[in-house]
Amino acid sequence: DYLNEHARRYADTLSLLPPPGPDARLLDVGILPGHLAVLAAARGYHVSGLSNMDVEPSLRDRMKTLNFDIRQADIELQPFPFPDSTFDVALFCEVLEHLYRNPYAVLSEIFRVLKPGGQLILTTPNLSCVDKILGLARGFSYRPALSRPVEVAFPPTLSETHFREYTDREIVYFLRWQARAMYRFHPTRILYSDCWQATLPAILRRWTH
């Protein structure tokens, strides 16, 4: 069910992966449930993954058959257990909104383990997208609707909770300006999964160009 619900997003993310060279290495930060990692491996990447949570034994065994290198670490508090300049690509997909600390430390570690010129692919819900703005105008929160099942409206575990969602400009700030003495991701491209995920100015630019 999760795979079907997010198939469009997965396709968008995979379209951003550069063609892997020989021995290209990819780090999936927040690898669970593992769909993107499997798809990246099918493209030819050697995959490593980080998980805050302990990976369920049967899933870990399945990942071992694909030669995934899975490490457990609290990504907000602990250094990543990989040497500098290890990876060609880092995936950081649908994780940022679950962090309850400033993401500076995580982004700094991603920058450290990426090779010079390596690529970070970051996806996260857009707080300023038009559908959320329209929902607020109608008196509804951007949070899951109260009419949804209780386990959706009030997630039972912290890993399912969005502590903070960000606007597109805030993401650019984190990547290029927040800690530019320590890291700077450049160039930065902002893409939207579909028209209604964009901000209103971005939609107007798309319609008028």
mmCIF file with all atom_site columns, C-alpha atoms in Angstrom:
data_model
loop_
_atom_site.group_PDB
_atom_site.id
_atom_site.type_symbol
_atom_site.label_atom_id
_atom_site.label_alt_id
_atom_site.label_comp_id
_atom_site.label_asym_id
_atom_site.label_entity_id
_atom_site.label_seq_id
_atom_site.pdbx_PDB_ins_code
_atom_site.Cartn_x
_atom_site.Cartn_y
_atom_site.Cartn_z
_atom_site.occupancy
_atom_site.B_iso_or_equiv
_atom_site.pdbx_formal_charge
_atom_site.auth_seq_id
_atom_site.auth_comp_id
_atom_site.auth_asym_id
_atom_site.auth_atom_id
_atom_site.pdbx_PDB_model_num
ATOM 1   C CA . ASP A 1 1   ? 0.000   0.000   0.000   1.00 0.00 ? 1   ASP A CA 1
ATOM 2   C CA . TYR A 1 2   ? 2.796   2.434   0.867   1.00 0.00 ? 2   TYR A CA 1
ATOM 3   C CA . LEU A 1 3   ? 4.589   1.695   -2.396  1.00 0.00 ? 3   LEU A CA 1
ATOM 4   C CA . ASN A 1 4   ? 1.428   2.261   -4.429  1.00 0.00 ? 4   ASN A CA 1
ATOM 5   C CA . GLU A 1 5   ? 0.613   5.500   -2.607  1.00 0.00 ? 5   GLU A CA 1
ATOM 6   C CA . HIS A 1 6   ? 4.080   6.938   -3.211  1.00 0.00 ? 6   HIS A CA 1
ATOM 7   C CA . ALA A 1 7   ? 4.826   5.497   -6.665  1.00 0.00 ? 7   ALA A CA 1
ATOM 8   C CA . ARG A 1 8   ? 4.653   8.939   -8.301  1.00 0.00 ? 8   ARG A CA 1
ATOM 9   C CA . ARG A 1 9   ? 7.132   10.406  -5.802  1.00 0.00 ? 9   ARG A CA 1
ATOM 10  C CA . TYR A 1 10  ? 9.486   7.453   -6.211  1.00 0.00 ? 10  TYR A CA 1
ATOM 11  C CA . ALA A 1 11  ? 9.448   7.900   -9.983  1.00 0.00 ? 11  ALA A CA 1
ATOM 12  C CA . ASP A 1 12  ? 10.225  11.615  -9.610  1.00 0.00 ? 12  ASP A CA 1
ATOM 13  C CA . THR A 1 13  ? 13.091  10.872  -7.226  1.00 0.00 ? 13  THR A CA 1
ATOM 14  C CA . LEU A 1 14  ? 14.587  8.149   -9.407  1.00 0.00 ? 14  LEU A CA 1
ATOM 15  C CA . SER A 1 15  ? 14.502  10.469  -12.415 1.00 0.00 ? 15  SER A CA 1
ATOM 16  C CA . LEU A 1 16  ? 16.990  12.711  -10.573 1.00 0.00 ? 16  LEU A CA 1
ATOM 17  C CA . LEU A 1 17  ? 19.559  9.954   -10.043 1.00 0.00 ? 17  LEU A CA 1
ATOM 18  C CA . PRO A 1 18  ? 22.587  10.455  -12.291 1.00 0.00 ? 18  PRO A CA 1
ATOM 19  C CA . PRO A 1 19  ? 23.665  7.421   -14.330 1.00 0.00 ? 19  PRO A CA 1
ATOM 20  C CA . PRO A 1 20  ? 25.961  5.431   -12.034 1.00 0.00 ? 20  PRO A CA 1
ATOM 21  C CA . GLY A 1 21  ? 29.581  5.025   -12.987 1.00 0.00 ? 21  GLY A CA 1
ATOM 22  C CA . PRO A 1 22  ? 31.686  1.986   -12.086 1.00 0.00 ? 22  PRO A CA 1
ATOM 23  C CA . ASP A 1 23  ? 31.412  1.241   -8.355  1.00 0.00 ? 23  ASP A CA 1
ATOM 24  C CA . ALA A 1 24  ? 29.082  4.216   -7.785  1.00 0.00 ? 24  ALA A CA 1
ATOM 25  C CA . ARG A 1 25  ? 28.002  4.362   -4.151  1.00 0.00 ? 25  ARG A CA 1
ATOM 26  C CA . LEU A 1 26  ? 24.717  5.692   -2.800  1.00 0.00 ? 26  LEU A CA 1
ATOM 27  C CA . LEU A 1 27  ? 23.743  6.457   0.797   1.00 0.00 ? 27  LEU A CA 1
ATOM 28  C CA . ASP A 1 28  ? 20.059  6.319   1.728   1.00 0.00 ? 28  ASP A CA 1
ATOM 29  C CA . VAL A 1 29  ? 19.647  8.383   4.909   1.00 0.00 ? 29  VAL A CA 1
ATOM 30  C CA . GLY A 1 30  ? 16.529  6.966   6.562   1.00 0.00 ? 30  GLY A CA 1
ATOM 31  C CA . ILE A 1 31  ? 16.474  3.886   4.386   1.00 0.00 ? 31  ILE A CA 1
ATOM 32  C CA . LEU A 1 32  ? 13.265  2.300   5.708   1.00 0.00 ? 32  LEU A CA 1
ATOM 33  C CA . PRO A 1 33  ? 11.035  0.936   4.265   1.00 0.00 ? 33  PRO A CA 1
ATOM 34  C CA . GLY A 1 34  ? 13.704  0.344   1.606   1.00 0.00 ? 34  GLY A CA 1
ATOM 35  C CA . HIS A 1 35  ? 11.814  0.783   -1.671  1.00 0.00 ? 35  HIS A CA 1
ATOM 36  C CA . LEU A 1 36  ? 14.030  3.575   -3.009  1.00 0.00 ? 36  LEU A CA 1
ATOM 37  C CA . ALA A 1 37  ? 17.180  1.729   -2.028  1.00 0.00 ? 37  ALA A CA 1
ATOM 38  C CA . VAL A 1 38  ? 16.066  -1.366  -3.950  1.00 0.00 ? 38  VAL A CA 1
ATOM 39  C CA . LEU A 1 39  ? 15.217  0.724   -7.008  1.00 0.00 ? 39  LEU A CA 1
ATOM 40  C CA . ALA A 1 40  ? 18.563  2.550   -6.822  1.00 0.00 ? 40  ALA A CA 1
ATOM 41  C CA . ALA A 1 41  ? 20.385  -0.789  -6.609  1.00 0.00 ? 41  ALA A CA 1
ATOM 42  C CA . ALA A 1 42  ? 18.496  -1.922  -9.713  1.00 0.00 ? 42  ALA A CA 1
ATOM 43  C CA . ARG A 1 43  ? 19.959  1.132   -11.458 1.00 0.00 ? 43  ARG A CA 1
ATOM 44  C CA . GLY A 1 44  ? 23.456  -0.084  -10.634 1.00 0.00 ? 44  GLY A CA 1
ATOM 45  C CA . TYR A 1 45  ? 24.361  1.656   -7.373  1.00 0.00 ? 45  TYR A CA 1
ATOM 46  C CA . HIS A 1 46  ? 26.111  0.030   -4.423  1.00 0.00 ? 46  HIS A CA 1
ATOM 47  C CA . VAL A 1 47  ? 23.746  0.976   -1.603  1.00 0.00 ? 47  VAL A CA 1
ATOM 48  C CA . SER A 1 48  ? 24.420  1.797   2.030   1.00 0.00 ? 48  SER A CA 1
ATOM 49  C CA . GLY A 1 49  ? 21.713  2.889   4.423   1.00 0.00 ? 49  GLY A CA 1
ATOM 50  C CA . LEU A 1 50  ? 21.197  4.587   7.766   1.00 0.00 ? 50  LEU A CA 1
ATOM 51  C CA . SER A 1 51  ? 18.259  3.944   10.060  1.00 0.00 ? 51  SER A CA 1
ATOM 52  C CA . ASN A 1 52  ? 17.397  5.522   13.397  1.00 0.00 ? 52  ASN A CA 1
ATOM 53  C CA . MET A 1 53  ? 15.407  2.413   14.251  1.00 0.00 ? 53  MET A CA 1
ATOM 54  C CA . ASP A 1 54  ? 16.516  -1.166  14.518  1.00 0.00 ? 54  ASP A CA 1
ATOM 55  C CA . VAL A 1 55  ? 15.753  -2.928  11.243  1.00 0.00 ? 55  VAL A CA 1
ATOM 56  C CA . GLU A 1 56  ? 13.349  -5.826  11.613  1.00 0.00 ? 56  GLU A CA 1
ATOM 57  C CA . PRO A 1 57  ? 15.358  -9.088  11.258  1.00 0.00 ? 57  PRO A CA 1
ATOM 58  C CA . SER A 1 58  ? 13.536  -10.501 8.228   1.00 0.00 ? 58  SER A CA 1
ATOM 59  C CA . LEU A 1 59  ? 13.889  -7.162  6.394   1.00 0.00 ? 59  LEU A CA 1
ATOM 60  C CA . ARG A 1 60  ? 17.571  -6.961  7.318   1.00 0.00 ? 60  ARG A CA 1
ATOM 61  C CA . ASP A 1 61  ? 18.082  -10.470 5.932   1.00 0.00 ? 61  ASP A CA 1
ATOM 62  C CA . ARG A 1 62  ? 16.389  -9.527  2.662   1.00 0.00 ? 62  ARG A CA 1
ATOM 63  C CA . MET A 1 63  ? 18.551  -6.432  2.376   1.00 0.00 ? 63  MET A CA 1
ATOM 64  C CA . LYS A 1 64  ? 21.678  -8.495  2.993   1.00 0.00 ? 64  LYS A CA 1
ATOM 65  C CA . THR A 1 65  ? 20.814  -10.612 -0.048  1.00 0.00 ? 65  THR A CA 1
ATOM 66  C CA . LEU A 1 66  ? 21.110  -7.379  -2.053  1.00 0.00 ? 66  LEU A CA 1
ATOM 67  C CA . ASN A 1 67  ? 24.478  -6.607  -0.424  1.00 0.00 ? 67  ASN A CA 1
ATOM 68  C CA . PHE A 1 68  ? 23.141  -3.473  1.275   1.00 0.00 ? 68  PHE A CA 1
ATOM 69  C CA . ASP A 1 69  ? 25.336  -2.082  4.034   1.00 0.00 ? 69  ASP A CA 1
ATOM 70  C CA . ILE A 1 70  ? 22.798  -1.084  6.710   1.00 0.00 ? 70  ILE A CA 1
ATOM 71  C CA . ARG A 1 71  ? 23.963  0.859   9.770   1.00 0.00 ? 71  ARG A CA 1
ATOM 72  C CA . GLN A 1 72  ? 21.944  2.031   12.755  1.00 0.00 ? 72  GLN A CA 1
ATOM 73  C CA . ALA A 1 73  ? 22.585  5.522   14.141  1.00 0.00 ? 73  ALA A CA 1
ATOM 74  C CA . ASP A 1 74  ? 20.736  8.471   15.598  1.00 0.00 ? 74  ASP A CA 1
ATOM 75  C CA . ILE A 1 75  ? 21.355  10.775  12.646  1.00 0.00 ? 75  ILE A CA 1
ATOM 76  C CA . GLU A 1 76  ? 20.534  13.893  14.666  1.00 0.00 ? 76  GLU A CA 1
ATOM 77  C CA . LEU A 1 77  ? 23.053  13.172  17.419  1.00 0.00 ? 77  LEU A CA 1
ATOM 78  C CA . GLN A 1 78  ? 25.708  10.798  16.088  1.00 0.00 ? 78  GLN A CA 1
ATOM 79  C CA . PRO A 1 79  ? 28.287  11.123  13.310  1.00 0.00 ? 79  PRO A CA 1
ATOM 80  C CA . PHE A 1 80  ? 27.537  8.949   10.301  1.00 0.00 ? 80  PHE A CA 1
ATOM 81  C CA . PRO A 1 81  ? 29.588  5.718   10.527  1.00 0.00 ? 81  PRO A CA 1
ATOM 82  C CA . PHE A 1 82  ? 31.275  6.266   7.161   1.00 0.00 ? 82  PHE A CA 1
ATOM 83  C CA . PRO A 1 83  ? 34.562  7.922   6.135   1.00 0.00 ? 83  PRO A CA 1
ATOM 84  C CA . ASP A 1 84  ? 34.755  11.294  4.418   1.00 0.00 ? 84  ASP A CA 1
ATOM 85  C CA . SER A 1 85  ? 34.082  11.438  0.663   1.00 0.00 ? 85  SER A CA 1
ATOM 86  C CA . THR A 1 86  ? 32.563  7.958   0.429   1.00 0.00 ? 86  THR A CA 1
ATOM 87  C CA . PHE A 1 87  ? 29.405  8.399   -1.643  1.00 0.00 ? 87  PHE A CA 1
ATOM 88  C CA . ASP A 1 88  ? 28.518  9.692   -5.091  1.00 0.00 ? 88  ASP A CA 1
ATOM 89  C CA . VAL A 1 89  ? 24.855  10.279  -4.211  1.00 0.00 ? 89  VAL A CA 1
ATOM 90  C CA . ALA A 1 90  ? 22.894  10.725  -0.991  1.00 0.00 ? 90  ALA A CA 1
ATOM 91  C CA . LEU A 1 91  ? 19.138  10.232  -0.730  1.00 0.00 ? 91  LEU A CA 1
ATOM 92  C CA . PHE A 1 92  ? 17.452  12.186  2.084   1.00 0.00 ? 92  PHE A CA 1
ATOM 93  C CA . CYS A 1 93  ? 13.822  11.538  1.264   1.00 0.00 ? 93  CYS A CA 1
ATOM 94  C CA . GLU A 1 94  ? 10.817  12.246  3.502   1.00 0.00 ? 94  GLU A CA 1
ATOM 95  C CA . VAL A 1 95  ? 13.033  12.426  6.598   1.00 0.00 ? 95  VAL A CA 1
ATOM 96  C CA . LEU A 1 96  ? 13.607  16.148  7.178   1.00 0.00 ? 96  LEU A CA 1
ATOM 97  C CA . GLU A 1 97  ? 10.050  16.741  8.415   1.00 0.00 ? 97  GLU A CA 1
ATOM 98  C CA . HIS A 1 98  ? 10.512  14.051  11.084  1.00 0.00 ? 98  HIS A CA 1
ATOM 99  C CA . LEU A 1 99  ? 13.573  15.692  12.672  1.00 0.00 ? 99  LEU A CA 1
ATOM 100 C CA . TYR A 1 100 ? 12.914  17.617  15.864  1.00 0.00 ? 100 TYR A CA 1
ATOM 101 C CA . ARG A 1 101 ? 16.303  19.367  15.984  1.00 0.00 ? 101 ARG A CA 1
ATOM 102 C CA . ASN A 1 102 ? 17.880  21.862  13.622  1.00 0.00 ? 102 ASN A CA 1
ATOM 103 C CA . PRO A 1 103 ? 18.902  19.771  10.572  1.00 0.00 ? 103 PRO A CA 1
ATOM 104 C CA . TYR A 1 104 ? 22.317  21.455  10.389  1.00 0.00 ? 104 TYR A CA 1
ATOM 105 C CA . ALA A 1 105 ? 24.120  18.476  11.935  1.00 0.00 ? 105 ALA A CA 1
ATOM 106 C CA . VAL A 1 106 ? 22.526  15.961  9.551   1.00 0.00 ? 106 VAL A CA 1
ATOM 107 C CA . LEU A 1 107 ? 23.247  18.078  6.466   1.00 0.00 ? 107 LEU A CA 1
ATOM 108 C CA . SER A 1 108 ? 26.812  18.619  7.660   1.00 0.00 ? 108 SER A CA 1
ATOM 109 C CA . GLU A 1 109 ? 27.328  14.859  7.916   1.00 0.00 ? 109 GLU A CA 1
ATOM 110 C CA . ILE A 1 110 ? 25.775  14.291  4.479   1.00 0.00 ? 110 ILE A CA 1
ATOM 111 C CA . PHE A 1 111 ? 28.147  16.893  3.037   1.00 0.00 ? 111 PHE A CA 1
ATOM 112 C CA . ARG A 1 112 ? 31.088  15.202  4.761   1.00 0.00 ? 112 ARG A CA 1
ATOM 113 C CA . VAL A 1 113 ? 30.432  11.717  3.407   1.00 0.00 ? 113 VAL A CA 1
ATOM 114 C CA . LEU A 1 114 ? 29.631  12.880  -0.145  1.00 0.00 ? 114 LEU A CA 1
ATOM 115 C CA . LYS A 1 115 ? 32.480  12.986  -2.617  1.00 0.00 ? 115 LYS A CA 1
ATOM 116 C CA . PRO A 1 116 ? 33.377  16.421  -4.024  1.00 0.00 ? 116 PRO A CA 1
ATOM 117 C CA . GLY A 1 117 ? 30.739  17.145  -6.636  1.00 0.00 ? 117 GLY A CA 1
ATOM 118 C CA . GLY A 1 118 ? 28.455  14.470  -5.186  1.00 0.00 ? 118 GLY A CA 1
ATOM 119 C CA . GLN A 1 119 ? 24.695  14.889  -5.422  1.00 0.00 ? 119 GLN A CA 1
ATOM 120 C CA . LEU A 1 120 ? 22.155  15.213  -2.618  1.00 0.00 ? 120 LEU A CA 1
ATOM 121 C CA . ILE A 1 121 ? 18.525  14.423  -3.460  1.00 0.00 ? 121 ILE A CA 1
ATOM 122 C CA . LEU A 1 122 ? 16.254  15.756  -0.714  1.00 0.00 ? 122 LEU A CA 1
ATOM 123 C CA . THR A 1 123 ? 12.470  15.418  -0.752  1.00 0.00 ? 123 THR A CA 1
ATOM 124 C CA . THR A 1 124 ? 10.041  16.728  1.855   1.00 0.00 ? 124 THR A CA 1
ATOM 125 C CA . PRO A 1 125 ? 6.454   18.027  1.969   1.00 0.00 ? 125 PRO A CA 1
ATOM 126 C CA . ASN A 1 126 ? 6.162   21.670  0.879   1.00 0.00 ? 126 ASN A CA 1
ATOM 127 C CA . LEU A 1 127 ? 4.486   23.704  3.617   1.00 0.00 ? 127 LEU A CA 1
ATOM 128 C CA . SER A 1 128 ? 3.691   26.591  1.254   1.00 0.00 ? 128 SER A CA 1
ATOM 129 C CA . CYS A 1 129 ? 2.126   24.573  -1.563  1.00 0.00 ? 129 CYS A CA 1
ATOM 130 C CA . VAL A 1 130 ? -1.168  25.814  -2.945  1.00 0.00 ? 130 VAL A CA 1
ATOM 131 C CA . ASP A 1 131 ? -3.341  22.931  -1.731  1.00 0.00 ? 131 ASP A CA 1
ATOM 132 C CA . LYS A 1 132 ? -2.282  23.574  1.899   1.00 0.00 ? 132 LYS A CA 1
ATOM 133 C CA . ILE A 1 133 ? -2.867  27.307  1.552   1.00 0.00 ? 133 ILE A CA 1
ATOM 134 C CA . LEU A 1 134 ? -6.337  26.667  0.145   1.00 0.00 ? 134 LEU A CA 1
ATOM 135 C CA . GLY A 1 135 ? -7.032  24.236  2.989   1.00 0.00 ? 135 GLY A CA 1
ATOM 136 C CA . LEU A 1 136 ? -6.085  26.861  5.574   1.00 0.00 ? 136 LEU A CA 1
ATOM 137 C CA . ALA A 1 137 ? -8.328  29.380  3.798   1.00 0.00 ? 137 ALA A CA 1
ATOM 138 C CA . ARG A 1 138 ? -11.203 26.921  4.300   1.00 0.00 ? 138 ARG A CA 1
ATOM 139 C CA . GLY A 1 139 ? -10.363 26.539  7.984   1.00 0.00 ? 139 GLY A CA 1
ATOM 140 C CA . PHE A 1 140 ? -8.462  23.226  7.859   1.00 0.00 ? 140 PHE A CA 1
ATOM 141 C CA . SER A 1 141 ? -4.969  22.461  9.145   1.00 0.00 ? 141 SER A CA 1
ATOM 142 C CA . TYR A 1 142 ? -2.274  21.086  6.875   1.00 0.00 ? 142 TYR A CA 1
ATOM 143 C CA . ARG A 1 143 ? -2.048  18.210  9.358   1.00 0.00 ? 143 ARG A CA 1
ATOM 144 C CA . PRO A 1 144 ? -3.960  14.980  8.625   1.00 0.00 ? 144 PRO A CA 1
ATOM 145 C CA . ALA A 1 145 ? -7.694  15.604  8.735   1.00 0.00 ? 145 ALA A CA 1
ATOM 146 C CA . LEU A 1 146 ? -9.434  14.807  12.010  1.00 0.00 ? 146 LEU A CA 1
ATOM 147 C CA . SER A 1 147 ? -11.906 12.733  9.998   1.00 0.00 ? 147 SER A CA 1
ATOM 148 C CA . ARG A 1 148 ? -9.141  10.295  9.081   1.00 0.00 ? 148 ARG A CA 1
ATOM 149 C CA . PRO A 1 149 ? -8.619  7.123   11.175  1.00 0.00 ? 149 PRO A CA 1
ATOM 150 C CA . VAL A 1 150 ? -7.232  7.989   14.582  1.00 0.00 ? 150 VAL A CA 1
ATOM 151 C CA . GLU A 1 151 ? -3.879  6.318   13.876  1.00 0.00 ? 151 GLU A CA 1
ATOM 152 C CA . VAL A 1 152 ? -3.494  8.636   10.864  1.00 0.00 ? 152 VAL A CA 1
ATOM 153 C CA . ALA A 1 153 ? -4.740  11.830  12.521  1.00 0.00 ? 153 ALA A CA 1
ATOM 154 C CA . PHE A 1 154 ? -2.628  11.123  15.629  1.00 0.00 ? 154 PHE A CA 1
ATOM 155 C CA . PRO A 1 155 ? 0.321   8.881   14.659  1.00 0.00 ? 155 PRO A CA 1
ATOM 156 C CA . PRO A 1 156 ? 1.134   6.455   17.472  1.00 0.00 ? 156 PRO A CA 1
ATOM 157 C CA . THR A 1 157 ? 4.920   6.612   17.045  1.00 0.00 ? 157 THR A CA 1
ATOM 158 C CA . LEU A 1 158 ? 7.336   9.530   16.820  1.00 0.00 ? 158 LEU A CA 1
ATOM 159 C CA . SER A 1 159 ? 8.793   8.171   13.573  1.00 0.00 ? 159 SER A CA 1
ATOM 160 C CA . GLU A 1 160 ? 5.438   8.832   11.882  1.00 0.00 ? 160 GLU A CA 1
ATOM 161 C CA . THR A 1 161 ? 5.073   12.370  13.234  1.00 0.00 ? 161 THR A CA 1
ATOM 162 C CA . HIS A 1 162 ? 5.946   15.503  11.259  1.00 0.00 ? 162 HIS A CA 1
ATOM 163 C CA . PHE A 1 163 ? 7.609   17.803  13.779  1.00 0.00 ? 163 PHE A CA 1
ATOM 164 C CA . ARG A 1 164 ? 8.034   20.593  11.238  1.00 0.00 ? 164 ARG A CA 1
ATOM 165 C CA . GLU A 1 165 ? 7.357   21.069  7.553   1.00 0.00 ? 165 GLU A CA 1
ATOM 166 C CA . TYR A 1 166 ? 9.292   23.633  5.524   1.00 0.00 ? 166 TYR A CA 1
ATOM 167 C CA . THR A 1 167 ? 8.796   26.014  2.635   1.00 0.00 ? 167 THR A CA 1
ATOM 168 C CA . ASP A 1 168 ? 10.902  25.767  -0.491  1.00 0.00 ? 168 ASP A CA 1
ATOM 169 C CA . ARG A 1 169 ? 12.835  28.920  0.450   1.00 0.00 ? 169 ARG A CA 1
ATOM 170 C CA . GLU A 1 170 ? 13.662  27.478  3.856   1.00 0.00 ? 170 GLU A CA 1
ATOM 171 C CA . ILE A 1 171 ? 15.135  24.400  2.185   1.00 0.00 ? 171 ILE A CA 1
ATOM 172 C CA . VAL A 1 172 ? 17.378  26.600  0.042   1.00 0.00 ? 172 VAL A CA 1
ATOM 173 C CA . TYR A 1 173 ? 18.429  28.446  3.188   1.00 0.00 ? 173 TYR A CA 1
ATOM 174 C CA . PHE A 1 174 ? 19.401  25.203  4.925   1.00 0.00 ? 174 PHE A CA 1
ATOM 175 C CA . LEU A 1 175 ? 21.364  23.945  1.934   1.00 0.00 ? 175 LEU A CA 1
ATOM 176 C CA . ARG A 1 176 ? 23.203  27.086  0.901   1.00 0.00 ? 176 ARG A CA 1
ATOM 177 C CA . TRP A 1 177 ? 23.289  29.617  3.731   1.00 0.00 ? 177 TRP A CA 1
ATOM 178 C CA . GLN A 1 178 ? 22.653  28.245  7.203   1.00 0.00 ? 178 GLN A CA 1
ATOM 179 C CA . ALA A 1 179 ? 26.152  26.880  7.787   1.00 0.00 ? 179 ALA A CA 1
ATOM 180 C CA . ARG A 1 180 ? 28.077  27.975  4.714   1.00 0.00 ? 180 ARG A CA 1
ATOM 181 C CA . ALA A 1 181 ? 31.347  27.996  6.652   1.00 0.00 ? 181 ALA A CA 1
ATOM 182 C CA . MET A 1 182 ? 30.933  24.222  7.138   1.00 0.00 ? 182 MET A CA 1
ATOM 183 C CA . TYR A 1 183 ? 29.056  23.127  4.011   1.00 0.00 ? 183 TYR A CA 1
ATOM 184 C CA . ARG A 1 184 ? 27.370  24.593  0.968   1.00 0.00 ? 184 ARG A CA 1
ATOM 185 C CA . PHE A 1 185 ? 25.308  22.622  -1.508  1.00 0.00 ? 185 PHE A CA 1
ATOM 186 C CA . HIS A 1 186 ? 25.570  24.364  -4.864  1.00 0.00 ? 186 HIS A CA 1
ATOM 187 C CA . PRO A 1 187 ? 23.879  24.629  -7.256  1.00 0.00 ? 187 PRO A CA 1
ATOM 188 C CA . THR A 1 188 ? 20.485  24.066  -5.646  1.00 0.00 ? 188 THR A CA 1
ATOM 189 C CA . ARG A 1 189 ? 17.497  23.164  -7.811  1.00 0.00 ? 189 ARG A CA 1
ATOM 190 C CA . ILE A 1 190 ? 13.966  23.151  -6.429  1.00 0.00 ? 190 ILE A CA 1
ATOM 191 C CA . LEU A 1 191 ? 11.540  20.806  -8.167  1.00 0.00 ? 191 LEU A CA 1
ATOM 192 C CA . TYR A 1 192 ? 7.869   20.071  -7.446  1.00 0.00 ? 192 TYR A CA 1
ATOM 193 C CA . SER A 1 193 ? 6.231   16.672  -7.782  1.00 0.00 ? 193 SER A CA 1
ATOM 194 C CA . ASP A 1 194 ? 3.211   18.231  -9.473  1.00 0.00 ? 194 ASP A CA 1
ATOM 195 C CA . CYS A 1 195 ? 1.721   21.656  -10.130 1.00 0.00 ? 195 CYS A CA 1
ATOM 196 C CA . TRP A 1 196 ? -0.286  21.883  -6.942  1.00 0.00 ? 196 TRP A CA 1
ATOM 197 C CA . GLN A 1 197 ? 2.721   21.095  -4.782  1.00 0.00 ? 197 GLN A CA 1
ATOM 198 C CA . ALA A 1 198 ? 4.352   24.315  -5.960  1.00 0.00 ? 198 ALA A CA 1
ATOM 199 C CA . THR A 1 199 ? 3.922   27.742  -4.412  1.00 0.00 ? 199 THR A CA 1
ATOM 200 C CA . LEU A 1 200 ? 1.578   30.143  -6.172  1.00 0.00 ? 200 LEU A CA 1
ATOM 201 C CA . PRO A 1 201 ? 4.434   32.276  -7.621  1.00 0.00 ? 201 PRO A CA 1
ATOM 202 C CA . ALA A 1 202 ? 6.070   29.136  -9.027  1.00 0.00 ? 202 ALA A CA 1
ATOM 203 C CA . ILE A 1 203 ? 2.795   28.056  -10.647 1.00 0.00 ? 203 ILE A CA 1
ATOM 204 C CA . LEU A 1 204 ? 2.312   31.491  -12.195 1.00 0.00 ? 204 LEU A CA 1
ATOM 205 C CA . ARG A 1 205 ? 5.851   31.426  -13.586 1.00 0.00 ? 205 ARG A CA 1
ATOM 206 C CA . ARG A 1 206 ? 5.175   28.012  -15.113 1.00 0.00 ? 206 ARG A CA 1
ATOM 207 C CA . TRP A 1 207 ? 1.949   29.191  -16.749 1.00 0.00 ? 207 TRP A CA 1
ATOM 208 C CA . THR A 1 208 ? 3.461   32.418  -18.135 1.00 0.00 ? 208 THR A CA 1
ATOM 209 C CA . HIS A 1 209 ? 6.719   31.004  -19.557 1.00 0.00 ? 209 HIS A CA 1
#
